[in-house]
Short mmCIF file of C-alpha atoms in Angstrom, two decimals:
data_model
loop_
_atom_site.label_atom_id
_atom_site.label_comp_id
_atom_site.label_asym_id
_atom_site.label_seq_id
_atom_site.Cartn_x
_atom_site.Cartn_y
_atom_site.Cartn_z
CA UNK A 1360 22.29 6.16 7.20
CA UNK A 1361 19.79 8.77 7.27
CA UNK A 1362 16.62 7.55 5.54
CA UNK A 1363 13.52 9.63 4.63
CA UNK A 1364 10.18 7.91 4.05
CA UNK A 1365 7.50 9.68 1.93
CA UNK A 1366 4.09 7.98 1.50
CA UNK A 1367 0.80 9.49 0.00
CA UNK A 1368 -1.30 6.36 -0.39
CA UNK A 1369 -3.67 7.40 2.25
CA UNK A 1370 -3.28 10.95 3.39
CA UNK A 1371 0.43 11.43 3.82
CA UNK A 1372 3.25 10.10 6.11
CA UNK A 1373 6.66 11.75 6.01
CA UNK A 1374 9.46 11.00 8.41
CA UNK A 1375 13.10 10.22 9.01
CA UNK A 1376 13.72 6.69 10.23
CA UNK A 1377 14.25 6.67 13.97
CA UNK A 1378 11.87 9.60 14.44
CA UNK A 1379 8.10 9.98 14.76
CA UNK A 1380 6.76 10.77 11.36
CA UNK A 1381 4.60 13.88 10.21
CA UNK A 1382 1.26 12.63 9.38
CA UNK A 1383 -1.65 14.24 7.40
CA UNK A 1384 -4.91 12.42 7.54
CA UNK A 1385 -6.97 14.85 5.33
CA UNK A 1386 -6.56 13.68 1.72
CA UNK A 1387 -7.74 17.07 0.30
CA UNK A 1388 -4.84 19.00 1.71
CA UNK A 1389 -1.91 16.68 2.15
CA UNK A 1390 -0.46 17.33 -1.23
CA UNK A 1391 -0.14 20.92 -0.77
CA UNK A 1392 1.45 20.37 2.79
CA UNK A 1393 3.93 17.81 1.60
CA UNK A 1394 6.91 20.12 1.07
CA UNK A 1395 6.41 21.72 4.46
CA UNK A 1396 5.99 18.21 6.13
CA UNK A 1397 9.22 17.08 4.66
CA UNK A 1398 11.03 20.16 6.10
CA UNK A 1399 9.46 19.60 9.33
CA UNK A 1400 10.39 16.06 9.51
CA UNK A 1401 13.98 16.83 8.69
CA UNK A 1402 14.09 19.54 11.24
CA UNK A 1403 12.53 17.15 13.88
CA UNK A 1404 15.22 14.73 13.13
CA UNK A 1405 18.04 17.17 13.10
CA UNK A 1406 18.95 16.11 9.60
CA UNK A 1407 19.81 18.58 6.88
CA UNK A 1408 17.92 17.60 3.59
CA UNK A 1409 21.40 17.26 1.83
CA UNK A 1410 22.37 14.72 4.50
CA UNK A 1411 19.64 12.24 3.65
CA UNK A 1412 21.25 9.14 1.94
CA UNK A 1413 18.33 7.19 1.15
CA UNK A 1414 14.62 7.92 0.30
CA UNK A 1415 11.89 5.31 0.52
CA UNK A 1416 8.74 6.21 -1.32
CA UNK A 1417 5.24 4.37 -1.13
CA UNK A 1418 4.23 3.35 -4.62
CA UNK A 1419 0.70 2.34 -3.81
CA UNK A 1420 -1.54 0.87 -4.79
CA UNK A 1421 -3.56 3.92 -4.23
CA UNK A 1422 -5.67 6.49 -6.16
CA UNK A 1423 -3.81 8.56 -8.78
CA UNK A 1424 -3.48 12.21 -7.61
CA UNK A 1425 -2.20 11.84 -4.10
CA UNK A 1426 0.08 8.91 -4.93
CA UNK A 1427 1.59 10.64 -7.88
CA UNK A 1428 2.42 13.68 -5.90
CA UNK A 1429 4.49 11.63 -3.34
CA UNK A 1430 6.35 9.84 -5.96
CA UNK A 1431 7.25 12.97 -8.11
CA UNK A 1432 8.50 14.70 -4.86
CA UNK A 1433 10.70 11.72 -3.88
CA UNK A 1434 12.13 11.58 -7.44
CA UNK A 1435 12.74 15.20 -7.58
CA UNK A 1436 14.73 15.18 -4.44
CA UNK A 1437 16.62 12.03 -5.45
CA UNK A 1438 17.52 13.65 -8.94
CA UNK A 1439 18.53 16.84 -7.24
CA UNK A 1440 20.75 15.39 -4.50
CA UNK A 1441 21.83 11.93 -5.99
CA UNK A 1442 20.14 10.20 -3.03
CA UNK A 1443 19.43 6.46 -3.39
CA UNK A 1444 15.76 6.03 -4.04
CA UNK A 1445 13.62 2.89 -3.21
CA UNK A 1446 10.07 2.13 -3.88
CA UNK A 1447 7.97 0.16 -1.54
CA UNK A 1448 4.32 -1.13 -2.04
CA UNK A 1449 1.97 -0.31 0.73
CA UNK A 1450 0.33 -3.70 1.27
CA UNK A 1451 3.36 -6.02 1.99
CA UNK A 1452 4.44 -4.02 5.06
CA UNK A 1453 1.20 -4.67 6.67
CA UNK A 1454 1.84 -8.45 6.43
CA UNK A 1455 5.44 -7.87 7.84
CA UNK A 1456 3.68 -5.97 10.54
CA UNK A 1457 1.48 -8.99 11.48
CA UNK A 1458 4.47 -11.19 11.38
CA UNK A 1459 5.96 -9.11 14.10
CA UNK A 1460 2.68 -8.79 16.09
CA UNK A 1461 2.05 -12.56 16.09
CA UNK A 1462 5.69 -12.97 17.56
CA UNK A 1463 4.88 -10.43 20.35
CA UNK A 1464 7.33 -7.87 19.05
CA UNK A 1465 7.65 -5.27 22.00
CA UNK A 1466 7.81 -2.44 19.47
CA UNK A 1467 3.87 -3.00 18.79
CA UNK A 1468 2.82 -4.11 22.19
CA UNK A 1469 0.88 -1.02 23.00
CA UNK A 1470 -0.71 -1.09 19.37
CA UNK A 1471 -2.45 -4.35 19.25
CA UNK A 1472 -4.22 -6.65 21.68
CA UNK A 1473 -2.31 -9.77 21.66
CA UNK A 1474 -5.15 -11.80 23.03
CA UNK A 1475 -7.13 -11.01 19.72
CA UNK A 1476 -4.18 -12.26 17.54
CA UNK A 1477 -3.07 -15.31 19.78
CA UNK A 1478 -1.59 -18.19 17.69
CA UNK A 1479 -2.43 -20.64 20.38
CA UNK A 1480 -3.90 -23.80 18.84
CA UNK A 1481 -4.44 -27.41 19.85
CA UNK A 1482 -0.93 -28.15 18.67
CA UNK A 1483 -1.43 -28.39 15.04
CA UNK A 1484 0.72 -26.48 12.63
CA UNK A 1485 -0.77 -22.89 11.98
CA UNK A 1486 -0.46 -20.54 9.14
CA UNK A 1487 -1.08 -16.81 9.62
CA UNK A 1488 -2.53 -15.21 6.80
CA UNK A 1489 -2.86 -11.40 6.25
CA UNK A 1490 -5.43 -9.91 4.06
CA UNK A 1491 -3.81 -6.46 3.61
CA UNK A 1492 -6.06 -3.56 2.14
CA UNK A 1493 -6.14 0.12 1.26
CA UNK A 1494 -9.20 1.95 0.57
CA UNK A 1495 -9.73 2.51 -3.26
CA UNK A 1496 -12.96 4.43 -2.82
CA UNK A 1497 -15.84 3.95 -5.00
CA UNK A 1498 -16.76 0.95 -2.69
CA UNK A 1499 -13.61 -0.95 -3.66
CA UNK A 1500 -10.41 -1.96 -1.88
CA UNK A 1501 -6.75 -2.53 -3.03
CA UNK A 1502 -5.73 -5.92 -1.53
CA UNK A 1503 -3.25 -8.75 -1.47
CA UNK A 1504 -3.20 -11.96 0.65
CA UNK A 1505 -0.02 -13.02 2.36
CA UNK A 1506 1.07 -16.14 4.21
CA UNK A 1507 3.45 -16.24 7.24
CA UNK A 1508 4.95 -19.69 8.01
CA UNK A 1509 8.00 -18.32 9.81
CA UNK A 1510 9.57 -17.28 6.68
CA UNK A 1511 11.73 -14.10 6.28
CA UNK A 1512 9.79 -11.41 7.99
CA UNK A 1513 10.64 -9.19 5.15
CA UNK A 1514 9.25 -11.39 2.42
CA UNK A 1515 5.90 -13.16 3.29
CA UNK A 1516 4.62 -15.56 0.77
CA UNK A 1517 1.94 -14.09 -1.66
CA UNK A 1518 -1.23 -16.03 -1.96
CA UNK A 1519 -3.14 -13.50 -4.06
CA UNK A 1520 -1.16 -10.69 -5.91
CA UNK A 1521 -2.09 -7.11 -5.46
CA UNK A 1522 -5.39 -6.32 -7.08
CA UNK A 1523 -8.56 -3.93 -6.63
CA UNK A 1524 -12.19 -5.30 -6.23
CA UNK A 1525 -15.36 -4.93 -4.28
CA UNK A 1526 -15.17 -6.17 -0.71
CA UNK A 1527 -17.75 -8.96 -1.08
CA UNK A 1528 -15.73 -10.24 -4.20
CA UNK A 1529 -12.56 -9.92 -2.11
CA UNK A 1530 -13.92 -12.05 0.62
CA UNK A 1531 -14.95 -14.75 -1.96
CA UNK A 1532 -11.47 -14.82 -3.49
CA UNK A 1533 -9.78 -15.20 -0.25
CA UNK A 1534 -12.11 -17.93 0.79
CA UNK A 1535 -11.19 -19.75 -2.49
CA UNK A 1536 -7.55 -19.11 -1.92
CA UNK A 1537 -7.62 -20.30 1.83
CA UNK A 1538 -9.50 -23.56 0.77
CA UNK A 1539 -6.81 -24.25 -1.84
CA UNK A 1540 -4.07 -23.55 0.65
CA UNK A 1541 -5.56 -25.81 3.29
CA UNK A 1542 -6.04 -28.53 0.68
CA UNK A 1543 -2.46 -28.22 -0.26
CA UNK A 1544 -1.23 -28.30 3.46
CA UNK A 1545 -3.47 -30.97 5.16
CA UNK A 1546 -3.49 -30.57 8.94
CA UNK A 1547 -2.43 -27.01 8.97
CA UNK A 1548 -4.87 -24.63 10.86
CA UNK A 1549 -5.42 -21.06 9.48
CA UNK A 1550 -5.99 -17.56 11.05
CA UNK A 1551 -6.69 -14.49 8.82
CA UNK A 1552 -5.98 -10.93 9.88
CA UNK A 1553 -7.54 -8.31 7.88
CA UNK A 1554 -5.57 -5.00 8.21
CA UNK A 1555 -5.37 -1.70 6.46
CA UNK A 1556 -7.31 1.40 5.75
CA UNK A 1557 -10.77 0.34 4.94
CA UNK A 1558 -10.73 -2.91 6.70
CA UNK A 1559 -13.41 -1.87 9.23
CA UNK A 1560 -15.32 0.22 6.86
CA UNK A 1561 -16.24 -2.99 5.00
CA UNK A 1562 -16.17 -5.22 8.03
CA UNK A 1563 -19.52 -6.85 7.07
CA UNK A 1564 -17.71 -8.45 4.04
CA UNK A 1565 -15.53 -10.48 6.16
CA UNK A 1566 -18.22 -11.86 8.42
CA UNK A 1567 -18.60 -14.75 5.83
CA UNK A 1568 -14.95 -15.65 6.02
CA UNK A 1569 -13.87 -18.38 8.57
CA UNK A 1570 -10.78 -18.14 10.47
CA UNK A 1571 -10.79 -14.22 10.91
CA UNK A 1572 -8.91 -13.25 14.06
CA UNK A 1573 -8.39 -9.51 13.70
CA UNK A 1574 -9.93 -6.65 11.86
CA UNK A 1575 -7.98 -3.49 12.09
CA UNK A 1576 -7.91 -0.09 10.30
CA UNK A 1577 -4.32 0.29 11.35
CA UNK A 1578 -1.54 0.07 8.77
CA UNK A 1579 2.28 -0.21 9.11
CA UNK A 1580 2.95 3.47 8.70
CA UNK A 1581 0.31 4.11 11.34
CA UNK A 1582 2.75 2.61 14.00
CA UNK A 1583 4.76 5.82 14.51
CA UNK A 1584 8.69 5.67 14.45
CA UNK A 1585 8.53 1.84 14.60
CA UNK A 1586 6.26 1.53 11.48
CA UNK A 1587 8.40 3.98 9.77
CA UNK A 1588 11.43 1.73 10.41
CA UNK A 1589 9.55 -1.42 9.47
CA UNK A 1590 8.28 0.14 6.20
CA UNK A 1591 11.98 1.23 5.28
CA UNK A 1592 13.28 -2.19 6.10
CA UNK A 1593 10.82 -3.96 3.88
CA UNK A 1594 11.92 -1.59 1.04
CA UNK A 1595 15.50 -2.63 1.63
CA UNK A 1596 14.73 -6.31 1.79
CA UNK A 1597 12.82 -6.09 -1.53
CA UNK A 1598 15.18 -3.75 -3.36
CA UNK A 1599 18.60 -4.10 -1.76
CA UNK A 1600 20.39 -2.40 -4.95
CA UNK A 1601 19.55 1.03 -6.06
CA UNK A 1602 17.84 0.77 -9.49
CA UNK A 1603 17.62 4.53 -9.99
CA UNK A 1604 14.76 6.92 -9.67
CA UNK A 1605 13.39 6.01 -13.04
CA UNK A 1606 12.68 2.37 -12.02
CA UNK A 1607 10.23 3.72 -9.20
CA UNK A 1608 6.68 3.67 -10.80
CA UNK A 1609 3.34 4.05 -9.11
CA UNK A 1610 0.83 1.10 -8.66
CA UNK A 1611 -2.54 2.30 -9.71
CA UNK A 1612 -4.37 -1.00 -10.53
CA UNK A 1613 -7.49 0.97 -11.53
CA UNK A 1614 -7.84 2.05 -15.20
CA UNK A 1615 -7.73 5.90 -15.70
CA UNK A 1616 -11.09 7.68 -15.87
CA UNK A 1617 -9.70 9.75 -18.83
CA UNK A 1618 -9.34 8.28 -22.48
CA UNK A 1619 -8.53 9.48 -25.85
CA UNK A 1620 -11.62 10.80 -27.25
CA UNK A 1621 -13.34 9.49 -30.36
CA UNK A 1622 -12.72 11.08 -33.77
CA UNK A 1623 -14.98 14.09 -34.48
CA UNK A 1624 -18.21 13.08 -36.39
CA UNK A 1625 -18.07 14.13 -40.06
CA UNK A 1626 -21.10 16.43 -40.52
CA UNK A 1627 -20.19 18.16 -43.82
CA UNK A 1628 -19.87 15.01 -45.91
CA UNK A 1629 -16.12 15.66 -46.67
CA UNK A 1630 -12.85 14.32 -45.54
CA UNK A 1631 -11.86 16.98 -42.71
CA UNK A 1632 -8.19 16.27 -43.68
CA UNK A 1633 -8.77 18.20 -47.04
CA UNK A 1634 -10.10 21.76 -47.37
CA UNK A 1635 -13.38 22.33 -49.38
CA UNK A 1636 -12.73 22.47 -52.99
CA UNK A 1637 -9.24 20.78 -52.79
CA UNK A 1638 -8.45 18.13 -55.31
CA UNK A 1639 -8.08 14.70 -54.00
CA UNK A 1640 -6.23 11.75 -55.52
#
């Protein structure tokens, strides 16, 4: 099955599973280049657009404009071709990636220094936690906290649901969640990997967190063809049945900047619903 992945949560990543993606890092121009990048990705894979059988689109969380462009484009292609459309959040695949890294998955051997994410302990049971982030700008991060205790690699356990907050506040909330986790699982050691766009930008926020093993700006979709496959597999694991393009909605998490304006101030001492001199009941 030919699967096209489209994600515009941070720049843009477009590709056909099994092939290297086309990546745009400049968030100021990636929307304008999206159509050409999709065409280039299909030509590179030797797949005609009408031969794509599934589209996986990133639904964020991410800022409004870029994210919306990717989702609308994916929906338009799905509506026009009848292709299956699946949405995938951009935080969970990072936890799936770290699940693979901790198990020395050869697909990512040249992407991470395994010495930095070693799960060697004194023999105690160990929980690998992933703090997955994405840059929300305005000195904030989108984030989620996930646990991996050897469960299904496509469905890590969620300890903190996706949210948006300042890095220092995130560190405090993660510390509280880890304390609660350890209290509920006595004797279990914990390591934390902070991964995603913005992780190193706010590295000082994680200095007060105990058990941090790795801080990396890499995200699942930065892993080339292997990351593209991982992202698509996560979408399939979370949404095995096609729910239709209308079911795919963006995750913004931040309230919009625009709002309905207040009513106009009455400066003429009359009800603006009536014209001057008009009789009222």
